[in-house]
Amino acid sequence: MFTRTIRGPEIWRGCGGKVGVFVSGMGTGETVIGARRFLRKKNLDIKAYNVEPTESAILNRREPVIYYIFPNWIYCIPLHVNGLHMIQGIRPGFITPILDVSILDEIVPVSLKINSISL
């Protein structure tokens, strides 16, 4: 898994080994799962959070799904079709076979209804 061997160590080194929380969106699941596995080996107390668009919530809804099996992937599509969202890099309404949500501490819903943030 690329992220476990590259991204996880890169995050760890970039933060000088001072990582307390890892937050990621999820496309295939490789980044959040791979980095989480690496970081957990470094520190069991590190928390991992996945951000999921409310417009395309699959993981938070826990709905029944239909499985489509292809040569290299299994796509899980919810029986209730979720809405599209415009957040680039986050999964477009399906679950890949490498996704292991059991190692995440929380799945955080985010909405596109927030148009801007003032700092």
CSV table of N, CA and C in Angstrom, one decimal:
chain,number,residue,atom,x,y,z
A,1,MET,N,0.8,-1.2,0.0
A,1,MET,CA,0.0,0.0,0.0
A,1,MET,C,0.9,1.2,0.0
A,2,PHE,N,0.8,2.1,-1.0
A,2,PHE,CA,1.6,3.2,-1.2
A,2,PHE,C,1.6,4.2,0.0
A,3,THR,N,0.4,4.4,0.5
A,3,THR,CA,0.3,5.4,1.6
A,3,THR,C,1.0,5.0,2.9
A,4,ARG,N,0.9,3.7,3.2
A,4,ARG,CA,1.6,3.2,4.4
A,4,ARG,C,3.1,3.3,4.3
A,5,THR,N,3.6,3.1,3.1
A,5,THR,CA,5.1,3.1,2.9
A,5,THR,C,5.6,4.5,2.6
A,6,ILE,N,4.8,5.4,2.1
A,6,ILE,CA,5.3,6.7,1.7
A,6,ILE,C,4.6,7.8,2.5
A,7,ARG,N,3.3,7.9,2.4
A,7,ARG,CA,2.6,9.0,3.0
A,7,ARG,C,2.6,9.0,4.6
A,8,GLY,N,2.5,7.9,5.2
A,8,GLY,CA,2.5,7.8,6.6
A,8,GLY,C,3.9,8.3,7.2
A,9,PRO,N,5.0,7.7,6.7
A,9,PRO,CA,6.3,8.2,7.1
A,9,PRO,C,6.6,9.7,6.8
A,10,GLU,N,6.0,10.1,5.7
A,10,GLU,CA,6.2,11.5,5.3
A,10,GLU,C,5.5,12.5,6.3
A,11,ILE,N,4.3,12.1,6.7
A,11,ILE,CA,3.6,12.8,7.8
A,11,ILE,C,4.3,12.8,9.1
A,12,TRP,N,4.8,11.6,9.5
A,12,TRP,CA,5.5,11.5,10.7
A,12,TRP,C,6.8,12.4,10.8
A,13,ARG,N,7.6,12.3,9.7
A,13,ARG,CA,8.8,13.1,9.6
A,13,ARG,C,8.5,14.6,9.5
A,14,GLY,N,7.5,14.9,8.7
A,14,GLY,CA,7.2,16.3,8.6
A,14,GLY,C,6.7,17.0,9.8
A,15,CYS,N,6.1,16.2,10.7
A,15,CYS,CA,5.6,16.7,12.0
A,15,CYS,C,6.7,16.5,13.1
A,16,GLY,N,7.8,16.0,12.8
A,16,GLY,CA,8.8,15.8,13.8
A,16,GLY,C,8.4,14.7,14.8
A,17,GLY,N,7.6,13.8,14.4
A,17,GLY,CA,7.1,12.7,15.3
A,17,GLY,C,6.1,13.2,16.3
A,18,LYS,N,5.5,14.4,16.1
A,18,LYS,CA,4.5,14.9,17.1
A,18,LYS,C,3.2,15.0,16.4
A,19,VAL,N,2.6,13.8,16.2
A,19,VAL,CA,1.3,13.7,15.5
A,19,VAL,C,0.3,13.3,16.6
A,20,GLY,N,-0.8,14.0,16.7
A,20,GLY,CA,-1.8,13.6,17.7
A,20,GLY,C,-3.1,13.3,17.0
A,21,VAL,N,-3.3,13.9,15.8
A,21,VAL,CA,-4.6,13.7,15.1
A,21,VAL,C,-4.3,13.6,13.6
A,22,PHE,N,-4.9,12.7,12.9
A,22,PHE,CA,-4.8,12.6,11.4
A,22,PHE,C,-6.2,12.7,10.9
A,23,VAL,N,-6.4,13.7,10.0
A,23,VAL,CA,-7.7,14.0,9.4
A,23,VAL,C,-7.6,13.9,7.9
A,24,SER,N,-8.5,13.1,7.2
A,24,SER,CA,-8.3,13.0,5.8
A,24,SER,C,-9.7,12.8,5.1
A,25,GLY,N,-9.8,13.2,3.9
A,25,GLY,CA,-11.0,12.8,3.1
A,25,GLY,C,-10.7,11.4,2.6
A,26,MET,N,-11.7,10.8,2.0
A,26,MET,CA,-11.5,9.4,1.5
A,26,MET,C,-11.9,9.3,0.1
A,27,GLY,N,-10.9,8.9,-0.8
A,27,GLY,CA,-11.2,8.5,-2.1
A,27,GLY,C,-11.4,7.0,-2.2
A,28,THR,N,-10.3,6.3,-2.4
A,28,THR,CA,-10.3,4.8,-2.4
A,28,THR,C,-10.1,4.3,-1.0
A,29,GLY,N,-9.7,5.1,0.0
A,29,GLY,CA,-9.5,4.7,1.3
A,29,GLY,C,-8.0,4.5,1.6
A,30,GLU,N,-7.2,4.5,0.6
A,30,GLU,CA,-5.8,4.2,0.8
A,30,GLU,C,-5.0,5.2,1.7
A,31,THR,N,-5.3,6.5,1.5
A,31,THR,CA,-4.6,7.5,2.3
A,31,THR,C,-4.9,7.3,3.8
A,32,VAL,N,-6.2,7.4,4.1
A,32,VAL,CA,-6.6,7.4,5.5
A,32,VAL,C,-6.3,6.1,6.2
A,33,ILE,N,-6.5,5.0,5.5
A,33,ILE,CA,-6.2,3.6,6.1
A,33,ILE,C,-4.7,3.4,6.2
A,34,GLY,N,-4.0,3.6,5.1
A,34,GLY,CA,-2.6,3.3,5.1
A,34,GLY,C,-1.8,4.2,6.0
A,35,ALA,N,-2.1,5.5,6.0
A,35,ALA,CA,-1.4,6.4,6.9
A,35,ALA,C,-1.8,6.1,8.4
A,36,ARG,N,-3.0,5.8,8.6
A,36,ARG,CA,-3.5,5.5,10.0
A,36,ARG,C,-2.7,4.2,10.5
A,37,ARG,N,-2.6,3.2,9.7
A,37,ARG,CA,-1.9,2.0,10.1
A,37,ARG,C,-0.4,2.3,10.5
A,38,PHE,N,0.2,3.1,9.7
A,38,PHE,CA,1.6,3.5,9.9
A,38,PHE,C,1.7,4.3,11.2
A,39,LEU,N,0.9,5.4,11.3
A,39,LEU,CA,0.9,6.3,12.5
A,39,LEU,C,0.6,5.6,13.8
A,40,ARG,N,-0.3,4.6,13.7
A,40,ARG,CA,-0.7,3.9,14.9
A,40,ARG,C,0.5,3.0,15.4
A,41,LYS,N,1.3,2.5,14.5
A,41,LYS,CA,2.5,1.8,14.9
A,41,LYS,C,3.5,2.7,15.7
A,42,LYS,N,3.5,4.0,15.3
A,42,LYS,CA,4.3,4.9,16.0
A,42,LYS,C,3.8,5.4,17.3
A,43,ASN,N,2.5,5.5,17.4
A,43,ASN,CA,1.8,6.1,18.6
A,43,ASN,C,0.4,5.6,18.7
A,44,LEU,N,0.1,4.7,19.6
A,44,LEU,CA,-1.3,4.2,19.8
A,44,LEU,C,-2.3,5.2,20.1
A,45,ASP,N,-1.9,6.4,20.6
A,45,ASP,CA,-2.9,7.4,21.0
A,45,ASP,C,-3.3,8.3,19.9
A,46,ILE,N,-2.7,8.2,18.7
A,46,ILE,CA,-3.1,9.1,17.6
A,46,ILE,C,-4.5,8.8,17.1
A,47,LYS,N,-5.3,9.8,17.0
A,47,LYS,CA,-6.7,9.7,16.5
A,47,LYS,C,-6.7,9.9,15.0
A,48,ALA,N,-7.6,9.1,14.4
A,48,ALA,CA,-7.8,9.3,12.9
A,48,ALA,C,-9.3,9.6,12.6
A,49,TYR,N,-9.5,10.6,11.8
A,49,TYR,CA,-10.8,11.0,11.4
A,49,TYR,C,-10.9,11.1,9.9
A,50,ASN,N,-12.1,10.6,9.4
A,50,ASN,CA,-12.4,10.7,8.0
A,50,ASN,C,-13.5,11.7,7.8
A,51,VAL,N,-13.3,12.6,6.8
A,51,VAL,CA,-14.4,13.6,6.5
A,51,VAL,C,-15.2,13.0,5.4
A,52,GLU,N,-16.5,13.1,5.6
A,52,GLU,CA,-17.5,12.6,4.5
A,52,GLU,C,-18.5,13.6,4.2
A,53,PRO,N,-18.7,13.9,2.9
A,53,PRO,CA,-19.7,14.9,2.5
A,53,PRO,C,-21.1,14.4,2.9
A,54,THR,N,-21.9,15.2,3.6
A,54,THR,CA,-23.3,14.8,3.9
A,54,THR,C,-24.1,14.6,2.7
A,55,GLU,N,-23.8,15.2,1.6
A,55,GLU,CA,-24.5,15.0,0.3
A,55,GLU,C,-24.3,13.6,-0.3
A,56,SER,N,-23.2,12.9,0.2
A,56,SER,CA,-22.9,11.6,-0.3
A,56,SER,C,-22.5,10.7,0.8
A,57,ALA,N,-23.3,10.7,1.9
A,57,ALA,CA,-22.9,9.9,3.1
A,57,ALA,C,-23.2,8.5,2.9
A,58,ILE,N,-22.2,7.7,2.9
A,58,ILE,CA,-22.4,6.2,2.8
A,58,ILE,C,-22.0,5.6,4.2
A,59,LEU,N,-20.8,6.0,4.6
A,59,LEU,CA,-20.3,5.4,5.9
A,59,LEU,C,-21.1,5.8,7.1
A,60,ASN,N,-21.6,7.0,7.1
A,60,ASN,CA,-22.4,7.4,8.3
A,60,ASN,C,-23.8,6.9,8.3
A,61,ARG,N,-24.4,6.6,7.1
A,61,ARG,CA,-25.8,6.1,7.0
A,61,ARG,C,-25.9,4.6,7.3
A,62,ARG,N,-24.9,3.8,7.0
A,62,ARG,CA,-24.9,2.4,7.2
A,62,ARG,C,-26.1,1.7,6.5
A,63,GLU,N,-26.3,2.2,5.2
A,63,GLU,CA,-27.4,1.6,4.5
A,63,GLU,C,-27.1,0.3,3.8
A,64,PRO,N,-28.1,-0.5,3.4
A,64,PRO,CA,-27.8,-1.7,2.6
A,64,PRO,C,-27.2,-1.2,1.3
A,65,VAL,N,-26.3,-2.1,0.7
A,65,VAL,CA,-25.6,-1.7,-0.5
A,65,VAL,C,-25.7,-2.9,-1.5
A,66,ILE,N,-25.4,-2.5,-2.8
A,66,ILE,CA,-25.4,-3.5,-3.9
A,66,ILE,C,-23.9,-3.6,-4.2
A,67,TYR,N,-23.4,-4.8,-4.4
A,67,TYR,CA,-22.0,-5.0,-4.7
A,67,TYR,C,-21.8,-5.3,-6.2
A,68,TYR,N,-20.9,-4.6,-6.8
A,68,TYR,CA,-20.6,-4.8,-8.2
A,68,TYR,C,-19.1,-5.3,-8.2
A,69,ILE,N,-18.9,-6.5,-8.7
A,69,ILE,CA,-17.6,-7.1,-8.7
A,69,ILE,C,-16.9,-7.0,-10.1
A,70,PHE,N,-15.8,-6.3,-10.1
A,70,PHE,CA,-15.0,-6.2,-11.3
A,70,PHE,C,-13.7,-6.9,-11.1
A,71,PRO,N,-12.9,-7.1,-12.2
A,71,PRO,CA,-11.6,-7.8,-12.0
A,71,PRO,C,-10.7,-7.3,-10.9
A,72,ASN,N,-10.6,-6.0,-10.7
A,72,ASN,CA,-9.7,-5.6,-9.6
A,72,ASN,C,-10.3,-4.8,-8.5
A,73,TRP,N,-11.6,-4.6,-8.6
A,73,TRP,CA,-12.3,-3.8,-7.6
A,73,TRP,C,-13.7,-4.3,-7.3
A,74,ILE,N,-14.1,-4.1,-6.1
A,74,ILE,CA,-15.5,-4.4,-5.7
A,74,ILE,C,-16.1,-3.0,-5.3
A,75,TYR,N,-17.1,-2.6,-6.0
A,75,TYR,CA,-17.8,-1.3,-5.7
A,75,TYR,C,-19.1,-1.6,-4.9
A,76,CYS,N,-19.2,-0.9,-3.8
A,76,CYS,CA,-20.4,-1.0,-3.0
A,76,CYS,C,-21.3,0.2,-3.2
A,77,ILE,N,-22.4,0.1,-3.8
A,77,ILE,CA,-23.3,1.3,-4.1
A,77,ILE,C,-24.5,1.2,-3.2
A,78,PRO,N,-24.8,2.2,-2.4
A,78,PRO,CA,-26.0,2.1,-1.5
A,78,PRO,C,-27.3,2.0,-2.4
A,79,LEU,N,-28.2,1.3,-1.8
A,79,LEU,CA,-29.5,1.1,-2.5
A,79,LEU,C,-30.2,2.5,-2.6
A,80,HIS,N,-30.0,3.4,-1.6
A,80,HIS,CA,-30.5,4.7,-1.8
A,80,HIS,C,-29.4,5.5,-2.4
A,81,VAL,N,-29.7,6.1,-3.6
A,81,VAL,CA,-28.6,6.8,-4.3
A,81,VAL,C,-28.3,8.1,-3.6
A,82,ASN,N,-27.1,8.3,-3.3
A,82,ASN,CA,-26.7,9.5,-2.6
A,82,ASN,C,-26.4,10.6,-3.6
A,83,GLY,N,-26.5,11.9,-3.1
A,83,GLY,CA,-26.3,13.0,-3.9
A,83,GLY,C,-24.9,13.2,-4.3
A,84,LEU,N,-24.6,14.0,-5.3
A,84,LEU,CA,-23.3,14.3,-5.8
A,84,LEU,C,-22.8,15.4,-4.9
A,85,HIS,N,-21.5,15.5,-4.8
A,85,HIS,CA,-20.8,16.6,-4.1
A,85,HIS,C,-19.7,17.1,-5.0
A,86,MET,N,-19.2,18.3,-4.6
A,86,MET,CA,-18.1,18.9,-5.4
A,86,MET,C,-16.8,19.0,-4.7
A,87,ILE,N,-16.6,18.1,-3.7
A,87,ILE,CA,-15.3,18.1,-3.0
A,87,ILE,C,-14.4,17.2,-3.7
A,88,GLN,N,-13.3,17.7,-4.4
A,88,GLN,CA,-12.4,16.9,-5.2
A,88,GLN,C,-11.6,16.0,-4.3
A,89,GLY,N,-11.4,14.8,-4.8
A,89,GLY,CA,-10.6,13.8,-4.1
A,89,GLY,C,-11.3,12.9,-3.1
A,90,ILE,N,-12.6,13.2,-2.9
A,90,ILE,CA,-13.4,12.4,-1.9
A,90,ILE,C,-14.3,11.5,-2.7
A,91,ARG,N,-14.4,10.3,-2.3
A,91,ARG,CA,-15.1,9.2,-2.9
A,91,ARG,C,-16.5,9.6,-3.5
A,92,PRO,N,-16.7,9.2,-4.7
A,92,PRO,CA,-18.0,9.6,-5.4
A,92,PRO,C,-19.1,8.6,-5.1
A,93,GLY,N,-19.4,8.3,-3.9
A,93,GLY,CA,-20.6,7.5,-3.6
A,93,GLY,C,-20.4,6.0,-3.7
A,94,PHE,N,-19.1,5.5,-3.5
A,94,PHE,CA,-19.0,4.0,-3.5
A,94,PHE,C,-17.9,3.7,-2.5
A,95,ILE,N,-17.8,2.4,-2.1
A,95,ILE,CA,-16.8,1.9,-1.1
A,95,ILE,C,-15.9,0.9,-1.8
A,96,THR,N,-14.6,1.1,-1.6
A,96,THR,CA,-13.7,0.2,-2.3
A,96,THR,C,-13.3,-0.9,-1.3
A,97,PRO,N,-12.7,-2.0,-1.8
A,97,PRO,CA,-12.5,-3.2,-0.9
A,97,PRO,C,-11.4,-3.0,0.1
A,98,ILE,N,-10.5,-2.0,-0.1
A,98,ILE,CA,-9.4,-1.7,0.9
A,98,ILE,C,-9.9,-0.9,2.1
A,99,LEU,N,-11.1,-0.4,2.0
A,99,LEU,CA,-11.6,0.4,3.1
A,99,LEU,C,-11.9,-0.4,4.4
A,100,ASP,N,-11.2,0.0,5.4
A,100,ASP,CA,-11.4,-0.7,6.7
A,100,ASP,C,-11.8,0.4,7.8
A,101,VAL,N,-13.1,0.7,7.9
A,101,VAL,CA,-13.5,1.8,8.7
A,101,VAL,C,-13.3,1.5,10.2
A,102,SER,N,-13.1,0.2,10.5
A,102,SER,CA,-12.9,-0.1,12.0
A,102,SER,C,-11.7,0.5,12.6
A,103,ILE,N,-10.7,0.9,11.8
A,103,ILE,CA,-9.5,1.5,12.4
A,103,ILE,C,-9.6,3.1,12.5
A,104,LEU,N,-10.8,3.6,12.1
A,104,LEU,CA,-11.0,5.1,12.2
A,104,LEU,C,-11.7,5.3,13.6
A,105,ASP,N,-11.3,6.5,14.2
A,105,ASP,CA,-11.9,6.9,15.4
A,105,ASP,C,-13.3,7.5,15.2
A,106,GLU,N,-13.5,8.2,14.1
A,106,GLU,CA,-14.8,8.8,13.8
A,106,GLU,C,-14.9,9.2,12.3
A,107,ILE,N,-16.1,9.2,11.8
A,107,ILE,CA,-16.4,9.6,10.5
A,107,ILE,C,-17.1,10.9,10.6
A,108,VAL,N,-16.5,12.0,10.2
A,108,VAL,CA,-17.1,13.4,10.5
A,108,VAL,C,-17.8,13.9,9.2
A,109,PRO,N,-19.2,14.2,9.3
A,109,PRO,CA,-19.9,14.7,8.2
A,109,PRO,C,-19.6,16.2,8.0
A,110,VAL,N,-19.4,16.5,6.7
A,110,VAL,CA,-19.2,17.9,6.3
A,110,VAL,C,-20.2,18.3,5.2
A,111,SER,N,-20.6,19.5,5.2
A,111,SER,CA,-21.6,19.9,4.2
A,111,SER,C,-21.0,21.0,3.3
A,112,LEU,N,-21.5,21.0,2.1
A,112,LEU,CA,-21.1,22.1,1.1
A,112,LEU,C,-21.9,23.3,1.3
A,113,LYS,N,-22.9,23.3,2.3
A,113,LYS,CA,-23.7,24.4,2.5
A,113,LYS,C,-23.0,25.6,3.2
A,114,ILE,N,-21.8,25.3,3.7
A,114,ILE,CA,-21.0,26.3,4.3
A,114,ILE,C,-20.1,26.9,3.1
A,115,ASN,N,-20.4,28.1,2.7
A,115,ASN,CA,-19.8,28.6,1.5
A,115,ASN,C,-18.4,29.3,1.8
A,116,SER,N,-18.3,29.9,2.9
A,116,SER,CA,-17.0,30.5,3.2
A,116,SER,C,-16.8,30.5,4.7
A,117,ILE,N,-15.5,30.7,5.0
A,117,ILE,CA,-15.1,30.7,6.5
A,117,ILE,C,-14.3,32.0,6.7
A,118,SER,N,-14.7,32.7,7.7
A,118,SER,CA,-14.0,33.9,8.0
A,118,SER,C,-12.9,33.6,9.1
A,119,LEU,N,-11.7,34.1,8.9
A,119,LEU,CA,-10.7,33.9,9.9
A,119,LEU,C,-10.4,35.2,10.6
